[in-house]
N, CA, C and O of each residue as an XYZ file, in Angstrom:
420
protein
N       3.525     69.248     13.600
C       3.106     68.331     12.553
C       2.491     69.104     11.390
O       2.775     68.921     10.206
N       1.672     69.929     11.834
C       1.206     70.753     10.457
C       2.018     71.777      9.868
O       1.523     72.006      8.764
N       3.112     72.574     10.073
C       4.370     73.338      9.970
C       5.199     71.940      8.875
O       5.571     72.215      7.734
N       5.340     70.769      9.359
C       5.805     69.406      8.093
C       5.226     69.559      7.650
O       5.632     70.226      6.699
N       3.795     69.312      7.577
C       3.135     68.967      6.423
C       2.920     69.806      5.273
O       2.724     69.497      4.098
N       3.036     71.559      6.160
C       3.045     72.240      4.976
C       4.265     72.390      4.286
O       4.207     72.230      3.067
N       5.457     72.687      4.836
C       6.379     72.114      4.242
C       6.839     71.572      3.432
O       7.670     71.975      2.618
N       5.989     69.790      3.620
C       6.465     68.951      2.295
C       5.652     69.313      1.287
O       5.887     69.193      0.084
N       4.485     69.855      1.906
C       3.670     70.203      0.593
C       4.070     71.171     -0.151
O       3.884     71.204     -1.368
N       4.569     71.921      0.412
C       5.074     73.490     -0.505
C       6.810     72.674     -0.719
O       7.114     73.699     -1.330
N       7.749     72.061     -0.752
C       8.620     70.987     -1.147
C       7.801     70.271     -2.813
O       8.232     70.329     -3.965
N       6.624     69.695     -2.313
C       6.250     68.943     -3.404
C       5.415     69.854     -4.634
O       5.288     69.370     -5.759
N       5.016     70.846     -4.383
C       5.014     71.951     -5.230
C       6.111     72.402     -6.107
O       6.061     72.325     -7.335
N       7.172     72.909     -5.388
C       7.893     73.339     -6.021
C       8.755     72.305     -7.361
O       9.249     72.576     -8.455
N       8.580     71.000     -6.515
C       9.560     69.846     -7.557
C       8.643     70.042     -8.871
O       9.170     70.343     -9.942
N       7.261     69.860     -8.748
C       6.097     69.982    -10.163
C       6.397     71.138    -10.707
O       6.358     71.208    -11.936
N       6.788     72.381     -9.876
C       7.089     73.056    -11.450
C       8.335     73.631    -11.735
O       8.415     74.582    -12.513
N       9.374     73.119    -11.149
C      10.746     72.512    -12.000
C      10.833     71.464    -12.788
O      11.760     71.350    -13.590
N       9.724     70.428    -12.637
C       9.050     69.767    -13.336
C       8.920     70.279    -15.038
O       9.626     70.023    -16.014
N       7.466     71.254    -14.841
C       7.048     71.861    -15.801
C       8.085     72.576    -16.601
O       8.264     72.474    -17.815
N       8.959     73.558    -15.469
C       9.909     74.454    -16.242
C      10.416     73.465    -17.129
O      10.122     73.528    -18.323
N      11.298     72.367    -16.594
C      11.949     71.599    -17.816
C      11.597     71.428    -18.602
O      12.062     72.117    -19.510
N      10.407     70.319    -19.031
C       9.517     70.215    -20.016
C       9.365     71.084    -20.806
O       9.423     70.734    -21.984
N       9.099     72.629    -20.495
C       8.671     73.325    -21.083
C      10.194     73.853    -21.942
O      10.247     74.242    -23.109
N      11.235     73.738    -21.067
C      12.650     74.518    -21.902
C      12.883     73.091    -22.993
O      13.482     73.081    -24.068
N      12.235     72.020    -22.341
C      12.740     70.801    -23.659
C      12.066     70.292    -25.008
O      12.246     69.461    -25.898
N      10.968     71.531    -24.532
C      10.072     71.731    -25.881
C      10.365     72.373    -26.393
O      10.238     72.349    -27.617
N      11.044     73.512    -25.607
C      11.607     74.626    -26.754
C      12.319     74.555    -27.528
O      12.115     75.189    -28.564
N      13.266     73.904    -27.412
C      14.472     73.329    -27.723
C      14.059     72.703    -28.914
O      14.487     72.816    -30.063
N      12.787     71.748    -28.248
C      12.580     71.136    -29.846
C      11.808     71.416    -30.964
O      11.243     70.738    -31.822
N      11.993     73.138    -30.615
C      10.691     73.705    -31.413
C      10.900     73.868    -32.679
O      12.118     73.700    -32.741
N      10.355     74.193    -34.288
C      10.267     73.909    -35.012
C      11.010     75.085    -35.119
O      10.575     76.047    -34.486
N      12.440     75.296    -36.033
C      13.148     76.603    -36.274
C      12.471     77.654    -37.569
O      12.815     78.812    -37.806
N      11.502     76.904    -38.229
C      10.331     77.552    -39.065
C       9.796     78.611    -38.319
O       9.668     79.740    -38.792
N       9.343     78.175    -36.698
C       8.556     78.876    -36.013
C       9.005     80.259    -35.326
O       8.213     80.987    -34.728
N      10.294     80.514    -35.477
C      10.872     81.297    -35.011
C      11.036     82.645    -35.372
O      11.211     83.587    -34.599
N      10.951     82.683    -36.928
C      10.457     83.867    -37.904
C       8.882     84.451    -37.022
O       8.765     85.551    -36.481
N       7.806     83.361    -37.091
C       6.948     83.853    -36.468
C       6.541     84.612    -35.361
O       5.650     85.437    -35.159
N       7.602     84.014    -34.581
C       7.748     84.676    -33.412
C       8.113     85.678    -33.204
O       7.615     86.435    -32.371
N       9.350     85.992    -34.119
C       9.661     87.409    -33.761
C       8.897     87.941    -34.438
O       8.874     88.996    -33.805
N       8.076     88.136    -35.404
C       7.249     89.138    -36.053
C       5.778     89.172    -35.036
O       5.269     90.289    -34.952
N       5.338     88.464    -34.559
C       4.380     88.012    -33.422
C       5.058     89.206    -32.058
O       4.289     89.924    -31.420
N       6.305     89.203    -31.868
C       6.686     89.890    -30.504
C       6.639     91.699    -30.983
O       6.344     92.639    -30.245
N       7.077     91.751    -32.592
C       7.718     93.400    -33.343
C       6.063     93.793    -33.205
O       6.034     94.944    -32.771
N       4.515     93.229    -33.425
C       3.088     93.858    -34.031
C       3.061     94.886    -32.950
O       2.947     96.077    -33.240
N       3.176     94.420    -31.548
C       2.513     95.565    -30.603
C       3.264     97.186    -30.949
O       2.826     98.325    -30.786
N       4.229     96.804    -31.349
C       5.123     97.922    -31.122
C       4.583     99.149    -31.958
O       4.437    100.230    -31.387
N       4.298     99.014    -33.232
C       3.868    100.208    -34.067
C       2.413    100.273    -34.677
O       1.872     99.274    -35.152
N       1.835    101.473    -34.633
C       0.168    101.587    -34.842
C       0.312    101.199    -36.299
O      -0.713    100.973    -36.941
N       1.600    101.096    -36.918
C       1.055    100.945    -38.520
C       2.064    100.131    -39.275
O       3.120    100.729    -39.071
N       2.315     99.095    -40.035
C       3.260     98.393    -40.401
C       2.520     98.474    -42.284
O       1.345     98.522    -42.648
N       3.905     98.457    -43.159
C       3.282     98.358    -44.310
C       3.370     96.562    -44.512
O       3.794     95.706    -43.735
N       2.969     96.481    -45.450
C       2.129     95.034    -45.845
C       1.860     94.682    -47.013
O       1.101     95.494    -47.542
N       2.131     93.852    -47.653
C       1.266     93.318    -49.088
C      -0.190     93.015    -48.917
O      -0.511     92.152    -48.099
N      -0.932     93.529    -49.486
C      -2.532     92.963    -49.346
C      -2.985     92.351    -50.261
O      -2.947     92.954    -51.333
N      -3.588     90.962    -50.275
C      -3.753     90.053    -51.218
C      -4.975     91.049    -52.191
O      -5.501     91.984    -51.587
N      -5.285     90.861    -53.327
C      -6.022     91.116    -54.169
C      -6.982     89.910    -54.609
O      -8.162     89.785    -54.284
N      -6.077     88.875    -55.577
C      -6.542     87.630    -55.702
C      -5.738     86.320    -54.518
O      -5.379     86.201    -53.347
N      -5.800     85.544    -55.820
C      -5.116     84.461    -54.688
C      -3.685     84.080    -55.922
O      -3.125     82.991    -56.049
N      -3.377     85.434    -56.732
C      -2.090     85.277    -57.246
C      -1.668     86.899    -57.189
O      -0.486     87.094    -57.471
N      -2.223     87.737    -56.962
C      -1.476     89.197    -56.817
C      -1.719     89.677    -55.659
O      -2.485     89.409    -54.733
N      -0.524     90.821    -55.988
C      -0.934     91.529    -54.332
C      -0.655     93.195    -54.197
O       0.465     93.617    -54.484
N      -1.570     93.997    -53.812
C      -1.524     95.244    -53.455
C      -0.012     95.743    -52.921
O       0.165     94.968    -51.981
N       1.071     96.520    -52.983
C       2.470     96.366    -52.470
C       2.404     97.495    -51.418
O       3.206     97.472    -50.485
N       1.532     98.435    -51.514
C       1.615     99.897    -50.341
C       0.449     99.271    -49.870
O      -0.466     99.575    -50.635
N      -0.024     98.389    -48.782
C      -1.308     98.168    -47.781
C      -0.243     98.437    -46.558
O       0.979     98.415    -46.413
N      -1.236     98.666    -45.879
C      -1.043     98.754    -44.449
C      -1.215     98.008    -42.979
O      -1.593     97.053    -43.657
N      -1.276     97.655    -41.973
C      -1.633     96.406    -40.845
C      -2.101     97.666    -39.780
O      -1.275     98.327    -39.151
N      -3.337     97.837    -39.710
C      -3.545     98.532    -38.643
C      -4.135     97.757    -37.476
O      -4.590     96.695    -37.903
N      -4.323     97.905    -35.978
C      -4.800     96.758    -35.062
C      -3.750     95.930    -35.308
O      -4.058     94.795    -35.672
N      -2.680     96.168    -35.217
C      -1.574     95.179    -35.220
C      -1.193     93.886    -34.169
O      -0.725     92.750    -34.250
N      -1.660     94.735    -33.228
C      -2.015     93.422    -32.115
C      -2.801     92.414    -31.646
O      -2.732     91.635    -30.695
N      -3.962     92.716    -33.000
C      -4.833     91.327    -32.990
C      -5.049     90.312    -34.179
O      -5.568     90.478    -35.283
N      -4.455     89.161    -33.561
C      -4.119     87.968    -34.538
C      -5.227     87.278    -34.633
O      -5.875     86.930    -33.647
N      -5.588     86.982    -35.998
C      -6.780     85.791    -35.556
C      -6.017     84.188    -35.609
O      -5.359     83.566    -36.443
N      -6.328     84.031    -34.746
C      -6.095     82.333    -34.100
C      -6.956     81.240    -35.026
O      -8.144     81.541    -35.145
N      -6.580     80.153    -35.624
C      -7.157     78.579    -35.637
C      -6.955     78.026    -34.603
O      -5.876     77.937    -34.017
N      -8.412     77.423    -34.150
C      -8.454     77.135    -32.893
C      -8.746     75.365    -33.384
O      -8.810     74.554    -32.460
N      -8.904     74.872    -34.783
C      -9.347     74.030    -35.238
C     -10.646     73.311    -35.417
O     -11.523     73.238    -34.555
N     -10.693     72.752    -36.694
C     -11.607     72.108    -36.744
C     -12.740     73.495    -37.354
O     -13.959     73.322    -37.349
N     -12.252     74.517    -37.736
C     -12.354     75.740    -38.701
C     -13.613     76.371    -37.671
O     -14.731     76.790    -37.971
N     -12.793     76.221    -36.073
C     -13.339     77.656    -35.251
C     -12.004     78.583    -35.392
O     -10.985     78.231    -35.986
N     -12.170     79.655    -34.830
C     -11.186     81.236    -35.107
C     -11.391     81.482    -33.928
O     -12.162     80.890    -33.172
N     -10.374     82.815    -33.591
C     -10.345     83.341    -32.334
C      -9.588     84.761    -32.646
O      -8.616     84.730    -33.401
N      -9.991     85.942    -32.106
C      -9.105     87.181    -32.143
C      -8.468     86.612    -30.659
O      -8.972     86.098    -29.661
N      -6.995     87.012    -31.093
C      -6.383     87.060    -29.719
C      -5.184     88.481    -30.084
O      -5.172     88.952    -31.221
N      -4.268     89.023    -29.017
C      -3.378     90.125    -28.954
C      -1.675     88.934    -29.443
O      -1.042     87.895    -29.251
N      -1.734     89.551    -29.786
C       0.139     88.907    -30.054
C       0.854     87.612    -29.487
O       1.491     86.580    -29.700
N       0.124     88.655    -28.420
C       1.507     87.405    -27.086
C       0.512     86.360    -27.053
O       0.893     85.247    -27.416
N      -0.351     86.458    -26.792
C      -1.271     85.235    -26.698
C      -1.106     84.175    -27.708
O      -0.830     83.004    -27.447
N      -1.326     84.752    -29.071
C      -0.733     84.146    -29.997
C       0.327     83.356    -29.986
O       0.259     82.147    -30.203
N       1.503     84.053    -29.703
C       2.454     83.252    -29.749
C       2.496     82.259    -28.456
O       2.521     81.133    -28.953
N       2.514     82.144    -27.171
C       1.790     81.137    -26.203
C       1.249     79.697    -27.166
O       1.624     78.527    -27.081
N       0.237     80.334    -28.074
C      -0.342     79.280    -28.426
C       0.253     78.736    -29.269
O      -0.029     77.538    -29.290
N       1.106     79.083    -30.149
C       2.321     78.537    -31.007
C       3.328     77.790    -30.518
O       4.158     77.071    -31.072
N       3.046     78.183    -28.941
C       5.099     77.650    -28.273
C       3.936     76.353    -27.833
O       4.214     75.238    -28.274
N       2.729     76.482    -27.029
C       2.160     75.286    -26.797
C       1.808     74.092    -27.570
O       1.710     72.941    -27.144
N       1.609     74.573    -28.910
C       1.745     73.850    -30.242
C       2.552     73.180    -30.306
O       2.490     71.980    -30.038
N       3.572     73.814    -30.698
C       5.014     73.717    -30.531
C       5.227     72.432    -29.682
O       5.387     71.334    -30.216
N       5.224     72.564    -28.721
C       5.179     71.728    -27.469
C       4.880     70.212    -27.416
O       5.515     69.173    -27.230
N       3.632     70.579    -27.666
C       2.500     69.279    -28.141
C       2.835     68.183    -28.862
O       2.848     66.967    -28.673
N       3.256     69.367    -30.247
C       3.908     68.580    -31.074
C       5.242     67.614    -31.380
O       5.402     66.735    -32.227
N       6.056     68.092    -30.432
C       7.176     67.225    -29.749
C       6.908     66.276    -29.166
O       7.032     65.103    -29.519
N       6.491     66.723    -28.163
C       5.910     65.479    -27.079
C       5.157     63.987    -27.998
O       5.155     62.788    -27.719
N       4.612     64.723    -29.094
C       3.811     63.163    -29.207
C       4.858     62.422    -30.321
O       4.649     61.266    -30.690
């Protein structure tokens, strides 16, 4: 009896996250194709200690030789105008969950 029970339980596990997997591939699907630029530039930061960059000056010009050093830490809106340093991937996680969210409703 307890050999069933674990069973159905590890059975009823697994259905929740074929569950999830779906959901999650049917968000993707409906993810915003805007977001996708992001992403790949979000996946390229870890890769090199130094990327060149425009660096704002004002809020109409821009420096054309700046540099991105710490390339792997993004600062996050977490909303409601809190921030967050996070590494790349994390970042993007929180974009596909966005992403996500934002379908769903």
């Amino acid at each position: 009896a307890c050999r069933r029970r674990a069973f159905r339980d590890a059975a009823g596990r697994a259905r929740k996250v074929q569950m999830i997997e779906e959901e999650a591939a049917a968000a993707a699907a409906a993810m915003d194709p805007a977001l996708e630029p992001v992403l790949a530039e979000l996946a390229q930061l870890p890769l090199t200690l130094r990327r060149p960059r425009r660096v704002p000056l004002t809020s109409v010009a821009f420096f054309e030789d700046g540099y991105l050093y710490r390339g792997n830490e993004v600062l996050v809106g977490l909303g409601d105008g809190y921030y967050a340093w996070r590494t790349a991937a994390q970042a993007a996680a929180v974009l596909r969950r966005r992403a996500a969210a934002t379908a769903a409703a």
